[in-house]
XYZ file of C-alpha atoms in Angstrom:
656
model
C 10.137 -13.918 -35.486
C 7.965 -16.393 -37.418
C 6.385 -19.489 -35.798
C 4.873 -22.380 -37.806
C 2.943 -25.135 -35.971
C -0.314 -26.017 -34.209
C -1.427 -24.688 -30.784
C 1.950 -23.229 -29.826
C 2.994 -20.009 -28.086
C 6.536 -18.577 -28.246
C 7.624 -15.766 -25.911
C 10.696 -13.602 -26.561
C 12.506 -12.362 -23.406
C 15.606 -10.237 -22.822
C 17.419 -8.097 -20.256
C 19.022 -9.093 -16.949
C 15.575 -9.848 -15.468
C 14.485 -11.814 -18.589
C 11.726 -9.275 -19.209
C 8.958 -9.992 -21.746
C 9.502 -8.144 -25.079
C 7.387 -9.974 -27.694
C 5.060 -12.960 -28.163
C 3.414 -15.014 -30.917
C 0.825 -17.846 -30.772
C -0.901 -20.128 -33.337
C -4.064 -22.225 -33.442
C -5.369 -25.041 -35.680
C -9.201 -25.063 -35.492
C -10.967 -28.331 -34.824
C -7.975 -30.101 -33.242
C -8.381 -29.150 -29.562
C -9.537 -32.054 -27.415
C -9.719 -34.502 -30.348
C -7.213 -36.867 -28.806
C -5.655 -37.633 -32.201
C -1.971 -36.905 -32.681
C -2.175 -37.084 -36.470
C -5.167 -34.807 -36.894
C -2.839 -31.765 -37.125
C -1.516 -33.084 -40.403
C -4.770 -32.032 -42.073
C -4.011 -28.395 -41.204
C -0.801 -27.628 -43.086
C 0.258 -24.030 -43.649
C -0.164 -23.318 -47.347
C 1.292 -19.832 -47.381
C -1.877 -17.970 -46.494
C -2.159 -15.074 -44.058
C 0.417 -15.572 -41.223
C -1.818 -14.071 -38.528
C -2.336 -16.976 -36.133
C -3.845 -19.847 -38.189
C -1.001 -22.414 -38.106
C 1.438 -19.513 -38.543
C 2.125 -16.292 -36.638
C 4.755 -13.571 -36.659
C 5.962 -10.866 -34.223
C 8.445 -7.992 -34.426
C 11.736 -8.320 -32.538
C 12.663 -4.957 -30.911
C 16.298 -3.967 -31.405
C 18.689 -2.718 -28.755
C 19.084 -5.775 -26.503
C 22.421 -7.615 -26.254
C 20.796 -11.071 -26.124
C 17.384 -12.770 -26.432
C 15.739 -15.919 -25.003
C 13.026 -17.923 -26.801
C 10.582 -19.889 -24.632
C 7.951 -22.059 -26.372
C 5.030 -24.174 -25.140
C 2.537 -26.368 -27.014
C -0.802 -27.874 -25.972
C -1.169 -30.108 -29.016
C 0.826 -33.184 -27.951
C 3.207 -34.539 -30.594
C 3.378 -31.340 -32.632
C 6.128 -30.287 -35.058
C 6.938 -26.618 -34.499
C 9.423 -24.386 -36.390
C 10.689 -20.997 -35.185
C 12.523 -18.687 -37.626
C 14.181 -15.296 -37.452
C 14.248 -13.033 -40.534
C 14.954 -9.405 -41.360
C 12.202 -9.312 -44.052
C 8.455 -8.742 -43.642
C 6.070 -11.604 -44.499
C 3.614 -10.907 -47.358
C 0.168 -12.498 -47.079
C -0.471 -12.265 -50.820
C 2.426 -14.564 -51.645
C 4.366 -17.058 -49.594
C 7.533 -14.981 -49.643
C 9.875 -12.819 -47.597
C 11.177 -9.724 -49.437
C 11.794 -10.573 -53.055
C 12.820 -14.241 -52.632
C 10.223 -17.032 -52.638
C 10.687 -19.867 -50.115
C 8.144 -22.649 -50.730
C 9.167 -24.838 -47.763
C 11.483 -22.795 -45.525
C 12.249 -19.291 -44.297
C 15.531 -17.433 -45.020
C 17.212 -17.662 -41.592
C 17.183 -19.800 -38.436
C 18.696 -19.448 -34.983
C 21.654 -21.709 -35.849
C 24.845 -19.830 -36.855
C 28.661 -19.933 -36.950
C 31.542 -17.421 -37.198
C 33.288 -17.209 -40.605
C 33.677 -20.182 -42.883
C 36.974 -21.379 -41.472
C 38.354 -23.440 -38.602
C 39.614 -22.436 -35.149
C 43.174 -21.046 -34.999
C 45.870 -23.512 -33.925
C 46.239 -21.947 -30.464
C 42.519 -22.581 -29.694
C 41.720 -18.869 -29.477
C 39.905 -16.485 -31.779
C 39.559 -12.664 -31.862
C 35.784 -12.976 -31.293
C 36.311 -14.875 -28.012
C 36.872 -11.813 -25.811
C 36.332 -13.387 -22.381
C 39.493 -14.493 -20.532
C 37.958 -17.904 -19.747
C 36.684 -18.764 -23.236
C 37.909 -20.862 -26.164
C 37.164 -21.512 -29.820
C 35.294 -24.647 -30.975
C 34.589 -25.868 -34.518
C 30.946 -26.038 -35.595
C 28.832 -27.041 -38.590
C 25.579 -25.140 -39.195
C 22.636 -26.072 -41.413
C 21.300 -23.145 -43.441
C 18.494 -25.038 -45.201
C 17.929 -26.824 -48.543
C 20.588 -29.426 -47.600
C 23.331 -26.782 -47.437
C 25.716 -26.875 -44.403
C 28.232 -24.197 -43.438
C 31.487 -24.847 -41.547
C 32.896 -22.371 -39.084
C 33.482 -21.964 -35.376
C 31.842 -20.561 -32.257
C 33.111 -19.390 -28.840
C 32.251 -21.128 -25.573
C 33.185 -20.693 -21.916
C 35.888 -22.975 -20.497
C 34.995 -25.902 -18.223
C 33.784 -24.643 -14.860
C 32.676 -21.267 -16.299
C 29.408 -20.007 -17.754
C 28.143 -16.804 -19.386
C 28.814 -14.844 -22.600
C 32.216 -15.649 -24.170
C 31.898 -12.788 -26.692
C 32.380 -9.914 -24.207
C 35.269 -9.159 -21.801
C 34.638 -10.806 -18.458
C 31.548 -12.554 -19.822
C 32.531 -16.061 -18.657
C 32.097 -16.220 -14.887
C 33.021 -18.987 -12.491
C 30.223 -21.553 -12.304
C 29.141 -22.444 -8.774
C 28.793 -26.202 -9.253
C 27.644 -26.577 -5.664
C 24.311 -24.924 -6.522
C 21.509 -26.377 -8.605
C 20.038 -29.798 -9.223
C 22.888 -30.863 -11.548
C 25.424 -30.917 -8.695
C 26.703 -34.538 -8.447
C 28.156 -33.970 -4.958
C 26.292 -35.899 -2.233
C 28.468 -34.543 0.583
C 29.989 -31.203 1.579
C 30.561 -29.236 -1.655
C 33.036 -26.317 -1.831
C 33.283 -24.174 -4.945
C 36.733 -23.282 -6.324
C 37.820 -21.152 -9.296
C 36.978 -23.190 -12.378
C 35.885 -26.249 -10.406
C 34.779 -27.604 -7.022
C 35.690 -30.124 -4.326
C 33.377 -32.684 -2.741
C 33.905 -34.743 0.395
C 31.850 -36.635 2.938
C 30.678 -34.652 5.984
C 32.387 -35.043 9.348
C 31.481 -38.402 10.858
C 30.892 -40.017 7.440
C 33.134 -41.852 4.952
C 32.853 -43.138 1.361
C 32.431 -41.645 -2.134
C 30.800 -38.227 -1.989
C 30.461 -38.027 -5.794
C 27.712 -40.663 -5.986
C 24.256 -40.647 -4.394
C 24.255 -42.163 -0.890
C 27.969 -42.756 -1.242
C 28.760 -41.406 2.241
C 28.187 -43.846 5.119
C 28.115 -43.146 8.837
C 31.336 -43.936 10.746
C 30.739 -46.044 13.876
C 33.252 -44.387 16.197
C 32.376 -46.840 18.978
C 33.969 -49.712 16.978
C 37.320 -47.873 16.971
C 37.764 -46.579 20.573
C 41.526 -46.120 20.195
C 41.162 -44.032 17.058
C 38.507 -41.770 18.589
C 39.821 -41.909 22.188
C 36.632 -43.047 23.953
C 37.461 -44.995 27.131
C 34.001 -44.850 28.716
C 30.506 -45.758 27.535
C 30.192 -44.991 23.802
C 26.902 -44.232 21.962
C 26.938 -43.919 18.160
C 24.716 -41.392 16.308
C 24.521 -40.495 12.575
C 27.563 -38.352 11.861
C 28.765 -38.239 15.490
C 29.022 -40.163 18.768
C 28.715 -39.609 22.511
C 31.226 -40.719 25.114
C 30.593 -40.593 28.879
C 31.791 -42.225 32.088
C 29.900 -45.368 33.221
C 27.367 -45.163 36.059
C 29.023 -44.812 39.460
C 32.042 -42.995 38.014
C 32.868 -39.492 36.881
C 35.800 -37.729 35.212
C 37.192 -37.536 31.661
C 36.037 -40.462 29.464
C 38.386 -39.409 26.609
C 41.534 -40.277 28.611
C 42.699 -43.681 29.780
C 41.816 -44.079 33.466
C 39.963 -40.772 33.344
C 36.719 -42.153 34.863
C 37.043 -42.446 38.686
C 34.736 -44.279 41.120
C 32.535 -41.898 43.148
C 33.132 -42.207 46.911
C 30.237 -41.796 49.380
C 30.328 -38.444 51.159
C 26.790 -37.870 52.387
C 27.849 -35.252 54.925
C 29.648 -33.104 52.398
C 26.820 -33.581 49.925
C 24.248 -32.510 52.511
C 26.234 -29.418 53.462
C 26.784 -28.510 49.840
C 23.112 -28.946 49.007
C 22.049 -26.911 52.025
C 24.358 -24.031 51.184
C 23.363 -24.117 47.513
C 19.611 -24.218 48.202
C 19.822 -21.435 50.794
C 21.813 -19.212 48.448
C 19.376 -19.890 45.616
C 16.362 -18.958 47.771
C 18.044 -15.700 48.869
C 18.940 -14.753 45.278
C 15.398 -15.510 44.084
C 13.827 -13.508 46.942
C 15.985 -10.445 46.249
C 16.002 -10.622 42.462
C 12.408 -11.705 41.751
C 10.890 -8.177 41.656
C 13.700 -6.866 39.436
C 13.487 -9.853 37.109
C 9.683 -9.655 36.962
C 9.817 -5.952 36.115
C 12.426 -6.507 33.410
C 10.391 -9.333 31.911
C 7.268 -7.167 31.951
C 9.073 -4.222 30.320
C 10.590 -6.483 27.696
C 7.199 -8.039 26.982
C 5.583 -4.589 26.663
C 8.360 -3.404 24.339
C 7.988 -6.509 22.202
C 4.195 -6.081 22.067
C 4.494 -2.395 21.082
C 6.936 -3.299 18.305
C 4.520 -6.006 17.113
C 1.633 -3.520 16.953
C 3.902 -0.919 15.280
C 4.722 -3.354 12.462
C 1.149 -4.683 12.280
C -0.256 -1.171 11.904
C 2.090 -0.299 8.990
C 4.342 1.948 11.098
C 7.309 1.152 8.849
C 5.263 2.348 5.868
C 4.649 5.696 7.595
C 8.368 6.010 8.418
C 9.133 5.521 4.737
C 6.482 8.133 3.844
C 8.067 10.650 6.218
C 11.533 10.015 4.815
C 10.247 10.689 1.290
C 8.274 13.818 2.234
C 10.274 16.102 4.500
C 7.361 18.552 4.737
C 5.332 16.075 6.792
C 7.473 16.833 9.818
C 9.759 14.984 12.186
C 7.133 14.828 14.975
C 4.673 12.703 13.002
C 5.395 9.496 14.976
C 4.481 9.859 18.686
C 5.203 7.241 21.365
C 2.519 5.672 23.532
C 4.297 6.952 26.672
C 3.914 10.562 25.455
C 0.187 10.119 24.811
C -0.397 8.426 28.186
C 1.242 11.396 29.859
C -0.752 13.858 27.728
C -4.136 12.283 28.655
C -3.420 11.215 32.269
C -3.306 7.596 31.124
C -6.420 8.044 28.942
C -8.627 9.231 31.771
C -12.326 8.963 30.869
C -12.754 12.518 32.162
C -10.645 13.661 29.179
C -13.140 12.274 26.619
C -14.513 15.201 24.590
C -16.485 13.381 21.920
C -16.665 10.531 19.460
C -17.612 9.754 15.897
C -18.181 6.873 13.561
C -14.505 5.948 13.651
C -13.407 6.507 17.253
C -13.421 8.175 20.668
C -11.640 11.544 21.064
C -9.563 12.526 24.126
C -8.286 15.998 25.007
C -4.618 16.247 26.005
C -1.543 18.449 26.307
C 1.394 17.499 24.045
C 4.509 19.693 23.852
C 2.609 22.637 25.407
C -0.139 22.337 22.766
C -3.752 21.360 23.356
C -4.431 18.375 21.071
C -7.251 15.963 20.267
C -6.291 12.274 20.368
C -8.516 9.879 18.411
C -8.789 6.214 19.445
C -10.747 3.587 17.494
C -13.848 2.064 19.080
C -13.852 -1.254 17.194
C -10.704 -3.329 17.143
C -11.096 -4.914 13.692
C -8.719 -4.751 10.767
C -11.116 -2.651 8.647
C -11.114 0.130 11.253
C -7.304 -0.065 11.537
C -6.966 0.167 7.748
C -9.214 3.271 7.799
C -6.953 4.870 10.430
C -3.901 4.150 8.266
C -5.769 5.592 5.273
C -6.557 8.747 7.261
C -2.881 9.155 8.223
C -1.691 8.734 4.639
C -4.208 11.330 3.378
C -3.981 13.998 6.095
C -0.190 13.845 6.330
C -0.001 15.307 2.796
C -2.943 17.754 2.958
C -2.295 21.387 3.905
C -5.375 23.634 3.857
C -6.719 26.130 6.397
C -10.174 24.521 6.241
C -8.956 20.937 6.717
C -8.190 19.710 10.239
C -4.429 19.454 10.799
C -2.896 16.074 11.673
C -0.050 16.534 14.169
C 1.107 12.958 14.702
C 0.187 9.313 15.198
C 1.035 6.366 17.450
C 1.122 2.763 16.245
C 2.359 1.100 19.469
C -1.128 -0.078 20.514
C -3.455 -2.675 19.079
C -5.570 0.202 17.783
C -3.658 3.136 16.173
C -3.994 6.598 17.741
C -4.137 9.867 15.774
C -3.193 13.295 17.180
C -4.970 16.354 15.697
C -4.965 20.050 16.361
C -7.584 20.763 19.025
C -10.687 22.477 17.597
C -12.379 23.916 20.667
C -15.815 24.932 19.438
C -17.482 21.620 18.579
C -19.122 20.594 15.313
C -21.374 22.395 12.860
C -24.110 19.893 13.771
C -23.945 20.962 17.452
C -24.143 24.681 16.580
C -26.892 24.277 13.998
C -29.260 21.919 15.823
C -29.638 23.718 19.160
C -32.767 24.142 21.235
C -34.648 27.366 20.631
C -35.546 29.446 17.583
C -32.096 30.959 16.946
C -28.974 29.190 15.751
C -26.040 30.264 13.579
C -26.584 33.556 11.781
C -27.389 33.526 8.060
C -24.045 35.212 7.255
C -22.135 32.575 9.238
C -23.984 29.772 7.481
C -23.082 31.132 4.035
C -19.451 31.646 5.090
C -19.175 28.134 6.586
C -20.672 26.630 3.402
C -18.074 28.559 1.360
C -15.185 27.370 3.561
C -16.323 23.724 3.330
C -16.647 24.098 -0.450
C -13.085 25.489 -0.622
C -11.747 22.493 1.310
C -13.557 19.906 -0.818
C -12.612 21.712 -4.053
C -8.988 21.658 -2.873
C -9.180 17.915 -2.197
C -10.703 17.263 -5.634
C -8.579 19.479 -7.849
C -5.643 21.106 -6.026
C -4.163 18.253 -3.926
C -1.199 16.377 -5.405
C -3.435 13.310 -5.736
C -7.226 13.850 -5.959
C -9.085 12.773 -2.791
C -12.778 11.851 -2.460
C -13.994 12.386 1.138
C -17.068 10.073 0.953
C -18.599 11.259 4.262
C -19.416 15.003 4.027
C -21.904 15.866 6.818
C -22.417 18.514 9.488
C -21.002 16.349 12.305
C -17.711 16.062 10.364
C -17.321 19.876 10.093
C -15.463 21.274 13.134
C -15.623 24.972 14.133
C -12.870 26.860 15.965
C -13.265 29.832 18.326
C -13.837 32.158 15.340
C -16.334 29.711 13.776
C -13.846 28.900 11.004
C -14.852 25.558 9.406
C -12.463 22.583 9.443
C -13.328 19.426 7.467
C -12.438 16.309 9.503
C -12.798 12.495 9.664
C -10.990 11.165 6.588
C -11.276 7.508 7.632
C -13.519 6.694 4.652
C -11.676 8.886 2.122
C -9.997 7.473 -0.983
C -7.084 8.513 -3.197
C -7.993 8.646 -6.889
C -5.330 8.230 -9.605
C -5.117 11.385 -11.737
C -5.954 9.451 -14.926
C -9.220 8.082 -13.419
C -12.548 9.798 -12.805
C -14.232 7.113 -10.706
C -13.554 4.137 -8.421
C -15.635 1.038 -7.724
C -15.616 0.518 -3.948
C -17.657 -0.883 -1.085
C -20.322 1.722 -0.274
C -19.511 3.900 2.776
C -21.086 7.074 4.087
C -24.070 8.305 6.119
C -27.658 7.716 5.024
C -29.379 10.982 4.222
C -26.135 12.437 2.836
C -25.209 9.453 0.609
C -25.247 9.831 -3.185
C -28.021 7.447 -4.433
C -26.122 6.619 -7.648
C -23.053 5.657 -5.602
C -25.298 3.649 -3.251
C -26.824 1.587 -6.079
C -23.786 1.201 -8.408
C -20.800 1.324 -6.065
C -19.050 3.735 -8.476
C -17.496 6.581 -6.480
C -16.891 9.885 -8.318
C -16.188 13.463 -7.281
C -19.896 14.141 -7.897
C -20.673 11.879 -4.889
C -19.072 14.508 -2.625
C -21.021 17.205 -4.517
C -24.304 15.433 -3.633
C -23.370 15.221 0.061
C -22.415 18.907 0.039
C -25.783 19.761 -1.533
C -27.519 17.946 1.349
C -25.370 19.989 3.762
C -26.605 23.228 2.059
C -30.217 22.079 2.517
C -29.467 21.339 6.177
C -28.056 24.879 6.614
C -31.179 26.379 4.982
C -33.763 24.319 6.879
C -32.120 23.216 10.174
C -33.590 19.778 9.468
C -31.596 16.562 10.105
C -31.199 14.685 6.775
C -30.807 11.219 8.285
C -34.112 11.279 10.247
C -36.354 13.751 8.399
C -39.524 12.463 6.740
C -42.294 14.641 5.317
C -46.013 13.963 5.759
C -45.929 12.094 2.451
C -42.899 10.059 3.559
C -40.398 11.929 1.373
C -36.783 12.399 2.418
C -35.427 15.879 3.145
C -33.869 16.213 -0.340
C -37.020 15.070 -2.193
C -39.336 17.272 -0.103
C -37.047 20.299 -0.503
C -36.911 19.925 -4.308
C -40.725 19.589 -4.532
C -41.236 22.805 -2.552
C -38.595 24.613 -4.649
C -40.304 23.512 -7.868
C -43.650 24.891 -6.596
C -42.067 28.136 -5.246
C -43.186 27.200 -1.733
C -39.820 27.206 0.114
C -41.285 29.193 2.998
C -42.834 25.939 4.205
C -39.438 24.423 5.031
C -36.806 27.207 5.299
C -35.626 28.012 8.870
C -37.521 31.005 10.290
C -34.263 32.668 11.384
C -32.998 32.469 7.814
C -36.223 33.969 6.500
C -35.779 36.922 8.873
C -32.074 37.544 8.164
C -31.773 36.752 4.443
C -31.802 39.524 1.860
C -33.075 37.816 -1.284
C -30.249 35.284 -1.543
C -32.068 32.198 -0.174
C -33.509 31.426 -3.611
C -30.004 31.440 -5.168
C -28.580 29.150 -2.481
C -31.612 26.831 -2.662
C -31.224 26.543 -6.433
C -27.518 25.663 -5.965
C -28.433 22.983 -3.390
C -31.022 21.473 -5.744
C -28.490 21.429 -8.594
C -25.927 19.651 -6.381
C -28.467 16.936 -5.457
C -29.515 16.059 -9.008
C -30.040 12.302 -9.402
C -27.590 11.967 -12.307
C -24.008 12.794 -11.414
C -23.276 14.393 -14.776
C -26.058 16.943 -14.127
C -24.340 18.181 -10.955
C -21.682 20.958 -10.972
C -18.077 20.402 -9.889
C -16.973 21.544 -6.444
C -14.893 24.258 -8.108
C -18.044 25.632 -9.755
C -19.903 25.386 -6.431
C -17.060 27.258 -4.699
C -17.142 30.068 -7.288
C -20.952 30.414 -6.968
C -20.741 30.664 -3.176
C -17.797 33.071 -3.459
C -19.878 35.437 -5.609
C -22.861 35.111 -3.278
C -20.736 35.775 -0.193
C -18.987 38.805 -1.730
C -22.367 40.231 -2.741
C -23.642 39.584 0.774
C -20.696 41.480 2.308
C -21.233 44.456 -0.055
C -24.939 44.607 0.822
C -24.179 44.584 4.533
C -21.594 47.337 4.167
C -24.192 49.715 2.612
C -27.125 48.683 4.867
C -28.585 51.529 6.967
C -27.862 50.829 10.651
C -30.916 49.750 12.613
C -31.751 47.703 15.622
C -29.371 44.981 14.443
C -26.557 47.473 13.862
C -24.209 45.993 16.454
C -24.815 42.424 15.402
C -24.374 43.272 11.712
C -21.169 45.168 12.462
C -19.765 42.254 14.424
C -20.708 39.725 11.722
C -19.068 41.853 9.007
C -15.926 42.299 11.043
C -15.870 38.586 11.733
C -16.037 37.815 8.022
C -13.153 40.159 7.213
C -10.934 38.749 9.942
C -11.733 35.119 9.208
C -10.841 35.425 5.524
C -7.437 36.963 6.178
C -6.338 35.346 9.442
C -2.810 33.962 9.518
C -1.318 31.770 12.234
C 2.244 31.974 13.563
C 4.154 29.721 15.934
C 4.153 32.465 18.619
C 0.380 32.837 18.333
C -0.061 29.078 18.622
C 2.015 28.955 21.824
C 0.066 31.853 23.390
C -3.218 30.286 22.330
C -2.407 26.826 23.736
C -1.046 28.340 26.972
C -4.442 29.933 27.674
C -6.240 26.582 27.920
C -6.689 25.050 31.417
C -4.464 22.087 32.240
């Protein structure tokens, strides 16, 4: 396709949806905004490079059955030529192929069939549609030469492609702006009918040709024998005041006789009956209205909270489970109508209730703030957790969208958070072995989210209060309200900054670019918290440094004893330095200097295995029992498998 002209763009479209397949645009420098129509004449194409200056060209992809050309120009009175050729333009010479064309190109969009006339019967073998015919045509092929032939066209009342069987379809003349009918239009095969609407008369084929019929001027024709009122397109007929009956029949309106006694009795009986019906039916009606209103409100919230989207997600992923959508009635029953005594905790995204659902102890999360951002985070958490299956990620059982604020139902983790276990009063907290194991389990979960999930997930809020611990102190990563999906072909996202100060990646905080290394930084802060038992979001050194900065300074000067937890110093066996070095590497300022979570997981795996081997060969002493229990705990926790029977027995043991 070759286009010659100033400030013009031509788009080539094809397919049933008129999809875009090619485009070409030209410019003529110095002419924009000049206001002169003739200024373009100074910029005439002289056969130079056809790359956009007064001339452009574009390839036409083959394989489509038809094409549409759409052109637009911003240069006012501008002469534009569009050509189609099967040769490639050469910029060195004004030519196509081997033939030189000083003023024209070899082919245009005008064409005919053969060089003969239509057959006598008005049909031709090329006209394959049943509702098509042959028409003579003369085509200009350039240089003053004209070619005679014929083309096919659809018959009157049909439109489409006459060159294929069934290509000419009945044209619905009643649709579109070209419809001349000003009344009621009815489409027929190959044509249409047009008539004035009921109550109107005149010529429906001309604008405003239909006029209102005044039925009151012709009472005999329209059988109105009472008081007649005319309206556009219709009329109203009723008995005069003081009469009643049938106004459409002669003598149908009768004079009303006075019967005050009968009227009084009738009114008395009617009013008494009405009062009795209202008194008996009011409670039932009120209850039905209330139930209907509640049902309508729940459906409104269900749609508002993207419940239909979750239904579609479940239908596409059978592994999510049929019990994902839970009704509000079930959750009210499970929590004793959300009794405040059932509240077991709360986080940055909601309050958590304890309940019994289908003989299972569950945790039900309800948002604190009723704003759309919080609701969107709940929906985001549902979409993420419904497709995540990992032993160290909290399991989402179901959700309810029938309230203004969505509710999420999780497996109940009975042993609180890592933060609660770590920051307790007194000198002793979690054992050093448990801390290493918990760090490894959290690393496994985050590594799974980054590299093993079907779509990579960045958590964005790794911290000790978002790590739940079960009865065996197995770690479960929770609170995915701030998490984000990441397309596989991307390594970062630019988002509004979310997270917890103290754990937040400084590069993400300043640039807004979220990467997997942002989670690595937060995990590194968590390792420092496990080593020191210091709270990252409130800690300040004597010099005013944050926990991360102070920790790295002490590590660089080999003075970690000044900040490491005393319990860790007593229980560790030469592996604190290795874990501290890993934490410092994870909290490097530049993201590219930090390891991946997979590398962190492998480092912790090696450290933990070495720790287990050392404990197995340690000579029993005063801590023999405790060491034995810790080792046994590690072995069980790394190989524990859950079954449905075990779940039922476990949930049945909780008090109700």
